[in-house]
Each structure stands twice: as C-alpha cells, then as structure tokens.
Coordinates of C-alpha atoms and ligand atoms in Angstrom, one line a residue:
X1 CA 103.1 79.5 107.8
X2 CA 106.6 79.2 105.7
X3 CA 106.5 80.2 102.3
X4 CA 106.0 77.0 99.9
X5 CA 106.3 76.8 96.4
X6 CA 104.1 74.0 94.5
X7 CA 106.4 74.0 91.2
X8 CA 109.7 75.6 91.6
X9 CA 111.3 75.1 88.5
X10 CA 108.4 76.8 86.4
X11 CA 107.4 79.5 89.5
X12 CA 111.4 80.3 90.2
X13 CA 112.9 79.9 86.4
X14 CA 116.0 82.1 85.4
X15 CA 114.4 85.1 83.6
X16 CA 115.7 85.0 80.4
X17 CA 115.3 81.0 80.4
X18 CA 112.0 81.4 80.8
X19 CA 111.8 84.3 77.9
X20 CA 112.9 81.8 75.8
X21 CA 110.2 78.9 76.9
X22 CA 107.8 81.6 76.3
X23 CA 108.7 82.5 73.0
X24 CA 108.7 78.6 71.6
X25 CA 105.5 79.0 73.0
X26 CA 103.9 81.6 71.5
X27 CA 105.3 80.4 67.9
X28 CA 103.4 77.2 68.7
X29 CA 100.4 79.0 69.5
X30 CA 100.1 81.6 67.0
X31 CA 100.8 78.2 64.2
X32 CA 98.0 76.8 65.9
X33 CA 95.8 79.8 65.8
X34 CA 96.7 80.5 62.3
X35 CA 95.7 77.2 61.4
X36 CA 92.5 76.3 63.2
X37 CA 90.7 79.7 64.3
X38 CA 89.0 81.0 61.1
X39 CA 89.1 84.2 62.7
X40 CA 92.1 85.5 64.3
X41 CA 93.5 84.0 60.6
X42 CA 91.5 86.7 59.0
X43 CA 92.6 89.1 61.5
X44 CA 96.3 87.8 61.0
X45 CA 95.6 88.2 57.3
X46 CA 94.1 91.8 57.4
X47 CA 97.2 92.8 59.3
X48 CA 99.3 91.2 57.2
X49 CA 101.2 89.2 59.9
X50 CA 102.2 85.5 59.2
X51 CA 103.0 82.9 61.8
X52 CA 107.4 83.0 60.9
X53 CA 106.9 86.8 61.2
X54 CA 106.8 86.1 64.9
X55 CA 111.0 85.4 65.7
X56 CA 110.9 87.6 69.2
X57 CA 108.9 88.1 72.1
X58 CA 108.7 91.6 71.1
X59 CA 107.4 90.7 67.9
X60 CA 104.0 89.9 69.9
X61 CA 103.0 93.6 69.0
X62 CA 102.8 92.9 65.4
X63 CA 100.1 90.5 66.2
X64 CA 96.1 92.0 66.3
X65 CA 94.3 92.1 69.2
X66 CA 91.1 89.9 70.2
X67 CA 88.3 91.0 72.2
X68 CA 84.8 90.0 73.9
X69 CA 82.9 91.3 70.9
X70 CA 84.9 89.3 68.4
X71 CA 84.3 86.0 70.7
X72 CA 80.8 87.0 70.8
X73 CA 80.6 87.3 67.0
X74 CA 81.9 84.0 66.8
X75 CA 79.6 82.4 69.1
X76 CA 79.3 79.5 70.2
X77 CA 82.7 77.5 68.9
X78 CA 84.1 80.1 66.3
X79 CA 87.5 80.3 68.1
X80 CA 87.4 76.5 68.7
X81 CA 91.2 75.4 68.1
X82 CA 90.2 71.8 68.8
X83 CA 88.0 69.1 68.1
X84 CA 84.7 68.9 69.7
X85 CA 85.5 65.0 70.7
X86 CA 88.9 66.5 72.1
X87 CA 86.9 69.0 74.6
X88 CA 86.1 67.7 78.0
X89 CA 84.4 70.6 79.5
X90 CA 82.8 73.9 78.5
X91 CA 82.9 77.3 80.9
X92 CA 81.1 80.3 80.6
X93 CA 81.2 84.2 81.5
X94 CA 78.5 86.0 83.6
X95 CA 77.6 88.0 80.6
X96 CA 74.4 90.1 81.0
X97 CA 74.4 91.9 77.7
X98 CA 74.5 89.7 74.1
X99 CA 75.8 86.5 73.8
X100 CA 77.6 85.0 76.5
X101 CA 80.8 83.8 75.8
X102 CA 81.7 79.8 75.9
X103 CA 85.7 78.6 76.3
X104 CA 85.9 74.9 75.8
X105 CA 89.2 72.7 77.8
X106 CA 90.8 69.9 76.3
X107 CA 92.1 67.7 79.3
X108 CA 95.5 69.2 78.7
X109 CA 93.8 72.7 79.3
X110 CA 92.2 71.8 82.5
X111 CA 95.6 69.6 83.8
X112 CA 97.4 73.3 83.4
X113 CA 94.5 75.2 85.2
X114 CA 95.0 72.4 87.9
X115 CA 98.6 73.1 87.9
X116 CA 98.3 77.0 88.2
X117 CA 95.2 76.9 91.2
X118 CA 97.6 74.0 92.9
X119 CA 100.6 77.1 92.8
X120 CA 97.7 79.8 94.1
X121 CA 96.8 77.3 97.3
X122 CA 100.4 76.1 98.1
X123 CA 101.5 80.3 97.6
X124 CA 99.2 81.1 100.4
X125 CA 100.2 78.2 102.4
X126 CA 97.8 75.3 101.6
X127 CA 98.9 71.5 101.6
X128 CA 97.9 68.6 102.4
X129 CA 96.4 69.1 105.9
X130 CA 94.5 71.9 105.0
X131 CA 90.6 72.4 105.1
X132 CA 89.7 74.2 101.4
X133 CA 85.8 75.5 101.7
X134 CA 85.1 76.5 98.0
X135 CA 82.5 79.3 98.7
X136 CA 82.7 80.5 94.5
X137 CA 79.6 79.4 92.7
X138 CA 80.2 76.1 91.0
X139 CA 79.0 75.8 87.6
X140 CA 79.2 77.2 84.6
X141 CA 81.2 80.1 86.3
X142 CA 84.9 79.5 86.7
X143 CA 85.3 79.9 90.6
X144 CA 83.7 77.1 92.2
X145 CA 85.2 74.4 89.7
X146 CA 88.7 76.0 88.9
X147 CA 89.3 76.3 93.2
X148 CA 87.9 72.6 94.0
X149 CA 90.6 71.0 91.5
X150 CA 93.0 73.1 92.4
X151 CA 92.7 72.5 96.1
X152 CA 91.9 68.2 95.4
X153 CA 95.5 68.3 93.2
X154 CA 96.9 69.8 96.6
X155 CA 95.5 66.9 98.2
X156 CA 93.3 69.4 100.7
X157 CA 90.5 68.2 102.0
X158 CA 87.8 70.3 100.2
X159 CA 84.2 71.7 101.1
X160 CA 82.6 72.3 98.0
X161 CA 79.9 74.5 99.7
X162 CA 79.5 76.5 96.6
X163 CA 78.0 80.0 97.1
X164 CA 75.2 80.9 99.0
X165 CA 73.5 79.4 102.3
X166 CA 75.5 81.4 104.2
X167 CA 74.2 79.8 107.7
X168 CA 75.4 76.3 106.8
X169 CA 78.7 77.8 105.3
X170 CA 79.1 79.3 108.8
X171 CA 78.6 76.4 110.5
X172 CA 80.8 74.1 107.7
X173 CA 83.6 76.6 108.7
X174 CA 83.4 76.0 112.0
X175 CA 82.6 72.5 112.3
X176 CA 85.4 71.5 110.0
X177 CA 88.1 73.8 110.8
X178 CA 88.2 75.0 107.5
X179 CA 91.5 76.5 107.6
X180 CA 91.4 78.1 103.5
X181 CA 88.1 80.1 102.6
X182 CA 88.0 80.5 98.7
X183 CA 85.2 83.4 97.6
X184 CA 84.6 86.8 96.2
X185 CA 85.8 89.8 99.3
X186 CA 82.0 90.8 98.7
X187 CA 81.0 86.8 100.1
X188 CA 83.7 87.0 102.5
X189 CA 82.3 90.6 103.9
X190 CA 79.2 88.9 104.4
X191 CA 80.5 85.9 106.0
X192 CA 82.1 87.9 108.6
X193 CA 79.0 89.5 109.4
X194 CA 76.9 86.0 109.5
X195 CA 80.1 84.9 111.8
X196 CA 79.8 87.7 114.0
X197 CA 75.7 87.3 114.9
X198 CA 76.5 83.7 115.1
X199 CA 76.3 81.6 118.2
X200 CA 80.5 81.1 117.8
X201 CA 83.9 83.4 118.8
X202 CA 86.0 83.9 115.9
X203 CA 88.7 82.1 118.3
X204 CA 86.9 78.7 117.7
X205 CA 87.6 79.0 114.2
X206 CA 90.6 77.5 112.6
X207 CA 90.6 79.9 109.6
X208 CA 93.9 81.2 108.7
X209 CA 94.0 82.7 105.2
X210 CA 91.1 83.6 102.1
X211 CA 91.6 83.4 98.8
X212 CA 89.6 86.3 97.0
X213 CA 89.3 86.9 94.1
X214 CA 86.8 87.1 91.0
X215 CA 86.3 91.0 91.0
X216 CA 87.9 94.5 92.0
X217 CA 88.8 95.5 95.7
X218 CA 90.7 97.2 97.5
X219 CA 93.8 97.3 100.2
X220 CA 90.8 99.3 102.8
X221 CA 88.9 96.4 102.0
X222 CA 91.9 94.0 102.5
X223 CA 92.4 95.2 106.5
X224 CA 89.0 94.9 107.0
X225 CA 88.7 91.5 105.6
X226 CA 91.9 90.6 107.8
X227 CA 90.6 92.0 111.1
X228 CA 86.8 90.6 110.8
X229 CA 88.2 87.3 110.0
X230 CA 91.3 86.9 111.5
X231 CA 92.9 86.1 108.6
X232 CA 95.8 86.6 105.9
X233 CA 93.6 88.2 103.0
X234 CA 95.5 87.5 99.8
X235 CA 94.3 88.1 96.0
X236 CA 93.7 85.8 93.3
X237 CA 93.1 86.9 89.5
X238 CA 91.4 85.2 86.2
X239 CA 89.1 85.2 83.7
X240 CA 87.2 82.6 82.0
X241 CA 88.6 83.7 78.7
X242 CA 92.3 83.2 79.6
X243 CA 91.2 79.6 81.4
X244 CA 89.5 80.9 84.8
X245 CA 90.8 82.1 88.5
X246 CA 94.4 81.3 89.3
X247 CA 96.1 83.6 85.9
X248 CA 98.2 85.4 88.5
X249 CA 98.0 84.9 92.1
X250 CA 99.3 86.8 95.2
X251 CA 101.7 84.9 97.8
X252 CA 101.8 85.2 101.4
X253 CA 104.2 88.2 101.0
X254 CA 101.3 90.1 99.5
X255 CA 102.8 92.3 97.2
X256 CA 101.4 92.1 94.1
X257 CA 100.3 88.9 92.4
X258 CA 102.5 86.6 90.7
X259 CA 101.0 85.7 86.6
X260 CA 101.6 82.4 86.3
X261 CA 104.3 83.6 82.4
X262 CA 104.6 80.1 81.4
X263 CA 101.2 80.3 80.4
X264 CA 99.8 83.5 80.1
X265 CA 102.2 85.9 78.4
X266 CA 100.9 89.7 79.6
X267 CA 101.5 92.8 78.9
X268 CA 99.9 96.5 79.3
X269 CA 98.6 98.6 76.4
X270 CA 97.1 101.9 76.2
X271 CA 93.5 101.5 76.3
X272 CA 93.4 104.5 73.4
X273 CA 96.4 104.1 71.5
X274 CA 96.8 100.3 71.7
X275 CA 100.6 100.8 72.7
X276 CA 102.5 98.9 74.4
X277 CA 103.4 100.8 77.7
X278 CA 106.6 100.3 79.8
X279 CA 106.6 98.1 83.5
X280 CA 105.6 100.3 86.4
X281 CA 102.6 102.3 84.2
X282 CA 99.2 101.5 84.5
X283 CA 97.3 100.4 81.5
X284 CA 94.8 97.7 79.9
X285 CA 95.6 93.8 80.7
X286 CA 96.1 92.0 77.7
X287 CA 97.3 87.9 77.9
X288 CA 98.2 85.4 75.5
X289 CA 98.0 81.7 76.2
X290 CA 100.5 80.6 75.4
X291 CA 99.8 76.5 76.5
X292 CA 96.2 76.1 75.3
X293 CA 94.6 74.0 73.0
X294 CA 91.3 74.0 73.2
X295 CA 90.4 78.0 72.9
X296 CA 93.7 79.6 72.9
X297 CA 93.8 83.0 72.6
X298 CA 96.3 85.6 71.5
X299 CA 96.0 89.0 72.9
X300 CA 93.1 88.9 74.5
X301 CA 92.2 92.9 75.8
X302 CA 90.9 91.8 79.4
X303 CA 89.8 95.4 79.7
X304 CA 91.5 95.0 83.3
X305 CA 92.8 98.1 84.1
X306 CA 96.6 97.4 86.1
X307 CA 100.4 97.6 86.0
X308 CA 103.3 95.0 86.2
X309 CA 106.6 94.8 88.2
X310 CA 109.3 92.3 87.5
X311 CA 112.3 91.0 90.1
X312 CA 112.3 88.3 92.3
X313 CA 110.1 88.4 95.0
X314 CA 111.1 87.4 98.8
X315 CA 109.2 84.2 98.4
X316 CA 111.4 83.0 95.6
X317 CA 109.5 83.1 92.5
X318 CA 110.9 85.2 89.4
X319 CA 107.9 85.9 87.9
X320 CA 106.4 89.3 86.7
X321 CA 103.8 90.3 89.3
X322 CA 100.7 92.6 88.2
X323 CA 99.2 95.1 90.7
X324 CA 95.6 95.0 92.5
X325 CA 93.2 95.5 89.4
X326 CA 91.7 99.2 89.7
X327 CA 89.1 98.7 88.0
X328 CA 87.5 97.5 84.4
X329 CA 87.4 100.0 81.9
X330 CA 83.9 98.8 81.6
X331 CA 83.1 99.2 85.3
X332 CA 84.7 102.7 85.6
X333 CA 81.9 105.3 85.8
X334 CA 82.5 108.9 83.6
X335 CA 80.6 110.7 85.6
X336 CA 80.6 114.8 84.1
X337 CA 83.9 113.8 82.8
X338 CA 85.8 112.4 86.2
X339 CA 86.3 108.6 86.2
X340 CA 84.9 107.1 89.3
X341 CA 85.6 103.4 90.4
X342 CA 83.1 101.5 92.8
X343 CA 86.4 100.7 94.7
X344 CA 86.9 104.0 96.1
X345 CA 84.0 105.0 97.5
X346 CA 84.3 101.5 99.3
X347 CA 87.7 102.8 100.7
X348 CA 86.5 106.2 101.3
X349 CA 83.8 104.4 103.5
X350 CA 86.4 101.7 105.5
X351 CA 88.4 105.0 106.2
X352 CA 85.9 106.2 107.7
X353 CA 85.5 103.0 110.2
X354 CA 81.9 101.8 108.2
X355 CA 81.0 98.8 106.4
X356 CA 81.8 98.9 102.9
X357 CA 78.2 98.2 101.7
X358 CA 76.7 100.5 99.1
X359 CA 74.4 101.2 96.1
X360 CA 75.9 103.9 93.2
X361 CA 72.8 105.0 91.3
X362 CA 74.1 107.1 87.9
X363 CA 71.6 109.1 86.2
X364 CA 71.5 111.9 83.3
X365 CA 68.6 114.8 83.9
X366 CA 68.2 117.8 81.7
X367 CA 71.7 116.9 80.3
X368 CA 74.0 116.4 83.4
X369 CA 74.7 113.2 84.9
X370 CA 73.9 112.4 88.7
X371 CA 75.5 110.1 91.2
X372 CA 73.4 108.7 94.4
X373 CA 75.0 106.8 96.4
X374 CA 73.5 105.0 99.2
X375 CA 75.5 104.1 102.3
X376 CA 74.2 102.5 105.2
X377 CA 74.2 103.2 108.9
X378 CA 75.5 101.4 111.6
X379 CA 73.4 100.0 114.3
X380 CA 75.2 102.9 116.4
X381 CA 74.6 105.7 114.2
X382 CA 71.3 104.8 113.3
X383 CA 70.3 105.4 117.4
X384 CA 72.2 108.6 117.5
X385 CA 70.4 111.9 117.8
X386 CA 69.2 113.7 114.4
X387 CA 71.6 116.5 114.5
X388 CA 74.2 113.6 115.3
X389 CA 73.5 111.8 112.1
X390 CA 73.5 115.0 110.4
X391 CA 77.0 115.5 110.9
X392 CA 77.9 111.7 110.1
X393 CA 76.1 112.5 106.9
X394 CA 78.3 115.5 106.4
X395 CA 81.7 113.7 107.4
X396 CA 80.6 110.9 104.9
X397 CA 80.1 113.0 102.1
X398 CA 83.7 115.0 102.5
X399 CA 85.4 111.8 102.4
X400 CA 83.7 110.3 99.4
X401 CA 84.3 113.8 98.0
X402 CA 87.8 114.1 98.4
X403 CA 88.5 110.5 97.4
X404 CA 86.4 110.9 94.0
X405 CA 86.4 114.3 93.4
X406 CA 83.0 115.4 92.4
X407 CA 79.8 116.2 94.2
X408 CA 77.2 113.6 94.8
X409 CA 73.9 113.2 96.8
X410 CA 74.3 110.9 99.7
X411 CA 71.5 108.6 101.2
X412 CA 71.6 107.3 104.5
X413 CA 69.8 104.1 104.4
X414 CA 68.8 101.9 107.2
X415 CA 71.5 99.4 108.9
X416 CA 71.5 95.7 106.9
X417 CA 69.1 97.1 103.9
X418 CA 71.2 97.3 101.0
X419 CA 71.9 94.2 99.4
X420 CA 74.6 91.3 100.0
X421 CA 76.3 89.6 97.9
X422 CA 77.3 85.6 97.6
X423 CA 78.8 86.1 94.3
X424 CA 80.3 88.6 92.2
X425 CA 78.8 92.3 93.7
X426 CA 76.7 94.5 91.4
X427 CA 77.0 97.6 93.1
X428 CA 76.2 100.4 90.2
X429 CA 72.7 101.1 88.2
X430 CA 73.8 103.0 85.4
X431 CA 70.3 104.7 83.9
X432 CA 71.9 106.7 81.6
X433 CA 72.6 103.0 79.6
X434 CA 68.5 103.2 79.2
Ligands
LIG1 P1 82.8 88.3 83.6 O1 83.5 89.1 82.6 O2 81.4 87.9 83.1 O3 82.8 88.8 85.0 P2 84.6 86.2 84.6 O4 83.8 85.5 85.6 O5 85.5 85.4 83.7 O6 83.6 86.9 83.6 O7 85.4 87.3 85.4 C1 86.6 87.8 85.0 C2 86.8 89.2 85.4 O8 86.6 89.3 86.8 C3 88.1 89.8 85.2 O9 88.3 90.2 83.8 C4 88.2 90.9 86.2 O10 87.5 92.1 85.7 C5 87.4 90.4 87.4 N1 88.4 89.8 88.4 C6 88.7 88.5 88.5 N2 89.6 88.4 89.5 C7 89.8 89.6 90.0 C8 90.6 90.2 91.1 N3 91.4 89.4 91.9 N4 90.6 91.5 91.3 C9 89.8 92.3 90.5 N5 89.1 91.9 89.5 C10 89.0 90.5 89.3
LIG2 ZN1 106.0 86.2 96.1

C-alpha cells in the first residue's frame, strides 16, 4: 500500500502559506460570528474584542472561549450562523445529561466534511477499488454518515452496515472482501471476536486496514487490534461540534494524526489557566473552524485532553499532527485525588496478554471513594485450578496497580459476561455522581 494523498496542495501547503490562508480565514469567520451568532457577540462584547482586533494568528487568544454548556444554553439554533432554508442537514451529539446539542450544515459545510473524510480514506490507502464497510451508527450520530460520503467521494464501493448485527457484518466482510472497516476499536474488538468463532480463517478475508475512531484508546489496544484482525490499525478524530469524524486523521505512517489546519485551526490550552501552552505539552483541544457556515465555531474547548507536533511527515503532508487523545477531562476518574483514565487499565490488561473488556464501578462510602473493576477470564483461566486463578487474580491487580497507581478491588467475572459494545463503549458507573 503506497502512501496517497487525496488533496496535495491543501494536505502538503508551505507552512507559512498556509498561516496566512488560515488567518484570512479566521477574520472571515470571526466577521461572521460577530455578525450572526447573538451569542459569541455578547461574549466578544463582554471581552471587549472586536472583529479588526483580530490582525494575527496569535491574536486568536484575545478571542473567548465557547463550550458545550454555552451551546446547550442556546439550544436548539442559538449559534445558527445561517439561514434555516440554507441548512441541508442537522447532526447531533450522544449527550446523556441536559440538552443535547444540534450543529446544522449548509451544503458548503458537508462538501468540506466530504473533502476532509475523502483525505482520511485516501491517507490510509483507500481508492477507488476499495471495499468501505461503514460499521459507525448512521444517524443522527456523526460516524455512520460522515464515513459513507467520505468513502462514496473516494469512489469506494461502500457497505453501509451501520452498527450492530454483528453476524451479518461478519459475513458482509467476508463475502465482499471489504478491504476498509470504519468503527469504534471497542466494535472492532468485538468483531474480531465474532470473526474468530465464525465458520471462516482470517486468511479468507480481504481486510487490510480499520479506520477507528469516535472515542479514546490506546497503542496496547492498537497491536491487538492489528494482530486479531490482520490489519493496519490507524486513528481517526472528530466531533460533531467541529463538523464530525475526519478533524485530524492518522496516515499509514501512524504517527500521530494529521488536523486537517485549513479548516480547523487548533491549539492546546491549560485546562485551569486557560493558557495557551507550547507544541510538544499536553493540554485541552480547543478548534476553530475556520471554513463553516452553518454553525461555525470559534474556540471551541473540546475537553480533549492531547498535544501537537509540527514538521513534515514522511508521507508528505505539512500539517500539525495531534497525539492519541488520553482521555476527556470529563471521562478522567479523580479517584482519592489520582486521575485514572479507562485507557490504562485497558493497557494494563493487553499487557498482560487478556482481552481488554472491563467494567470500572466508582463509589464514595463513609467519605472515601472506591474503584471495582471487573475484568473477565479467559476460557483458559477460567478452567484453571482455584489456587491457579488466585495468582492470575494477584498478577492482575499488580499491573493495574502499577499502571494507575492506587489500590482497587478486582472482580473476576466469568469469560464473555461483561458487556460489548457496537458503538461508542461505556465502560465506567460513577455513583458518586448520584
Ligand atoms: P459526544 O461528546 O456525545 O461523544 P461526539 O459523537 O461528537 O459526541 O464525539 C466526539 C468525542 O469523541 C470527542 O470529543 C472525543 O472525546 C471522542 N473521540 C472522537 N474520536 C476520537 C479518537 N480518535 N480518539 C479518542 N477520542 C475520540
Ligand atoms: Zn503522515
């Protein structure tokens, strides 16, 4: 598989060139928010900030900051920058606490997200002869829908499978010589599994690289994925805020993923100070479109917890490329004052040679908080001798230990009892959010 590059002159621009594309953008955008969104004017107002205040990219920091609350407040179309009759589609996040949040697309807005999941598929190798099965949720959710046009601009043939029936995905896979497998790692996990007690050898399949993306996980969980499969396991970010999966993506060199700067300007704050931190340190995600119409948003705090690198890469494109995502500040568990992340008890337990499937229970009694976690067996250890698993049990809990850093109880559960996922995972209860 050669390295291909869908839109060279945006994906391999002179740096400084494309500085300066970015900054007429941005003055367009912050005119336009100024203008039409009621309530990043206010915001701009309170701050005192005008649009011509805004002559350098570094001049970005003088702008304020948006958030999920403040497009919650304004729910449904407060941050509407365009008319209703100009809007050709409306997506929405998973949100399980207050109101959800709604990002409308003018068809300029969705050609651009075409453009940026069309770079994704060609980065990893897709073209025209490949097999795309979509295995994201299509719907209101920005997986399914964002991958399918992406890999239709591509001219792939696509399987819009969407999430779930995993049999008949299996069977799809196989059938069609799907040769590009879009879905969360948690899906793709649980594909392999379906694969392996299915009536076929992963040598009949023709699958070649996943596309994963949609929440944290981590390099552990890469090899895995790579080995079960038999594939190149390469990462793919977004949020529905910024426009949906496809905001930065990682090529087939694999090191880091390339944010696509020509429309989504980022940069990494201190999650307590709000500052601006320098490349290399690891910080909040904030973006700016800077090419939207229909919701465009400046400094948006994803609450994605990462770092950035610039220099060109050995696939040829010269854009800024942001680490794995460690976690979201709202996903990280304070747990007696240490910050866990679902992620590394995942690579404490692929270290250890198990699957990655677990349950984190968080509870507070008589003032101190308490972690469970639940970790299943494998059919192997499950027939082993008592005092046999009592040593597993032991081993298991020194590595989690040493990876996180606090004490814990463990629970040995039964081999395929926790839950799987086809979608985004849930993999933490927090009760002390009662
Ligand atoms: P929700 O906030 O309801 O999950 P989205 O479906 O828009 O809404 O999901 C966006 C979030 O998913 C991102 O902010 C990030 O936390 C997570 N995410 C997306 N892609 C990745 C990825 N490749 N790695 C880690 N996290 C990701
Ligand atoms: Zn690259």
């Amino acid at each position: 598989m050669e390295n291909r590059i869908w839109d060279p002159i945006h994906e391999c621009m002179d740096p400084e060139q494309r500085r300066q594309l970015q900054l007429n953008r941005l003055k367009m955008t912050v005119a336009r928010c100024y203008a039409l969104q009621a309530p990043y004017r206010a915001k701009m107002d309170a701050a005192g900030v005008k649009p011509e205040d805004i002559q350098t990219l570094e001049d970005i920091a003088l702008l304020p900051f948006n958030t999920k609350q403040d497009l919650r407040d304004h729910y449904p179309k407060g941050y509407f920058a365009a008319d209703q009759a100009d809007m050709v589609r409306i997506h929405s996040t998973s949100g399980t606490t207050g109101n959800p949040v709604i990002m409308g697309y003018t068809h300029k807005d969705l050609d651009v997200w075409q453009e940026c999941m069309a770079r994704a598929l060609t980065s990893v190798g897709a073209d025209q002869t490949s097999v795309v099965q979509v295995s994201y949720g299509y719907g209101l959710f920005t997986g399914g829908l964002g991958a399918h046009d992406g890999a239709q601009r591509i001219g792939a043939l696509v399987i819009p499978t969407s999430g779930g029936n995993t049999h008949r995905q299996v069977q799809l896979m196989h059938d069609m010589g799907t040769t590009h497998l879009c879905c969360t790692p948690s899906y793709a996990l649980y594909l392999a599994e379906a694969i392996e007690a299915s009536p076929y050898s992963l040598e009949e399949f023709k699958l070649r690289v996943g596309l994963f993306g949609a929440e944290a996980w981590s390099e552990d969980m890469r090899a895995e994925l790579e080995k079960r499969l038999n594939i190149k396991a390469r990462d793919i970010y977004g949020l529905t805020e910024v426009t949906g999966p496809s905001v930065s993506m990682q090529c087939l060199e694999g090191v880091g993923m390339h944010v696509q700067e020509d429309h989504f300007y980022p940069e990494i704050i201190d999650p307590d100070t709000l500052k601006p931190l320098p490349d290399g340190q690891v910080g909040e995600l904030v973006f700016s479109t800077i090419s939207k119409e229909g919701v465009p948003l400046l400094r948006y705090r994803t609450r994605d917890l990462c770092s950035l690198t610039r220099g060109t890469c050995v696939c040829g494109r010269t854009t800024v490329r942001m680490s794995r995502i460690l976690g979201r500040t709202d996903d990280m568990l304070i747990i007696r004052g240490v910050n866990v992340f679902p992620t590394q008890i995942e690579s404490a337990l692929l270290n250890l040679g198990m699957e990655p499937n677990y349950m984190i229970t968080v509870d507070r009694i008589n003032n101190l908080d308490q972690m469970q976690v639940e970790v299943e067996m494998s059919d192997a250890m499950f027939s082993d001798e008592m005092r046999q698993v009592e040593a597993v049990e032991n081993r298991i809990r020194k590595e989690i230990e040493n990876i996180i850093g606090i004490s814990f109880k463990l629970k040995l559960c039964e081999p395929k009892s926790l839950p799987r996922f086809e979608g985004k995972s849930k993999r933490v209860k927090d009760l002390r959010k009662r």
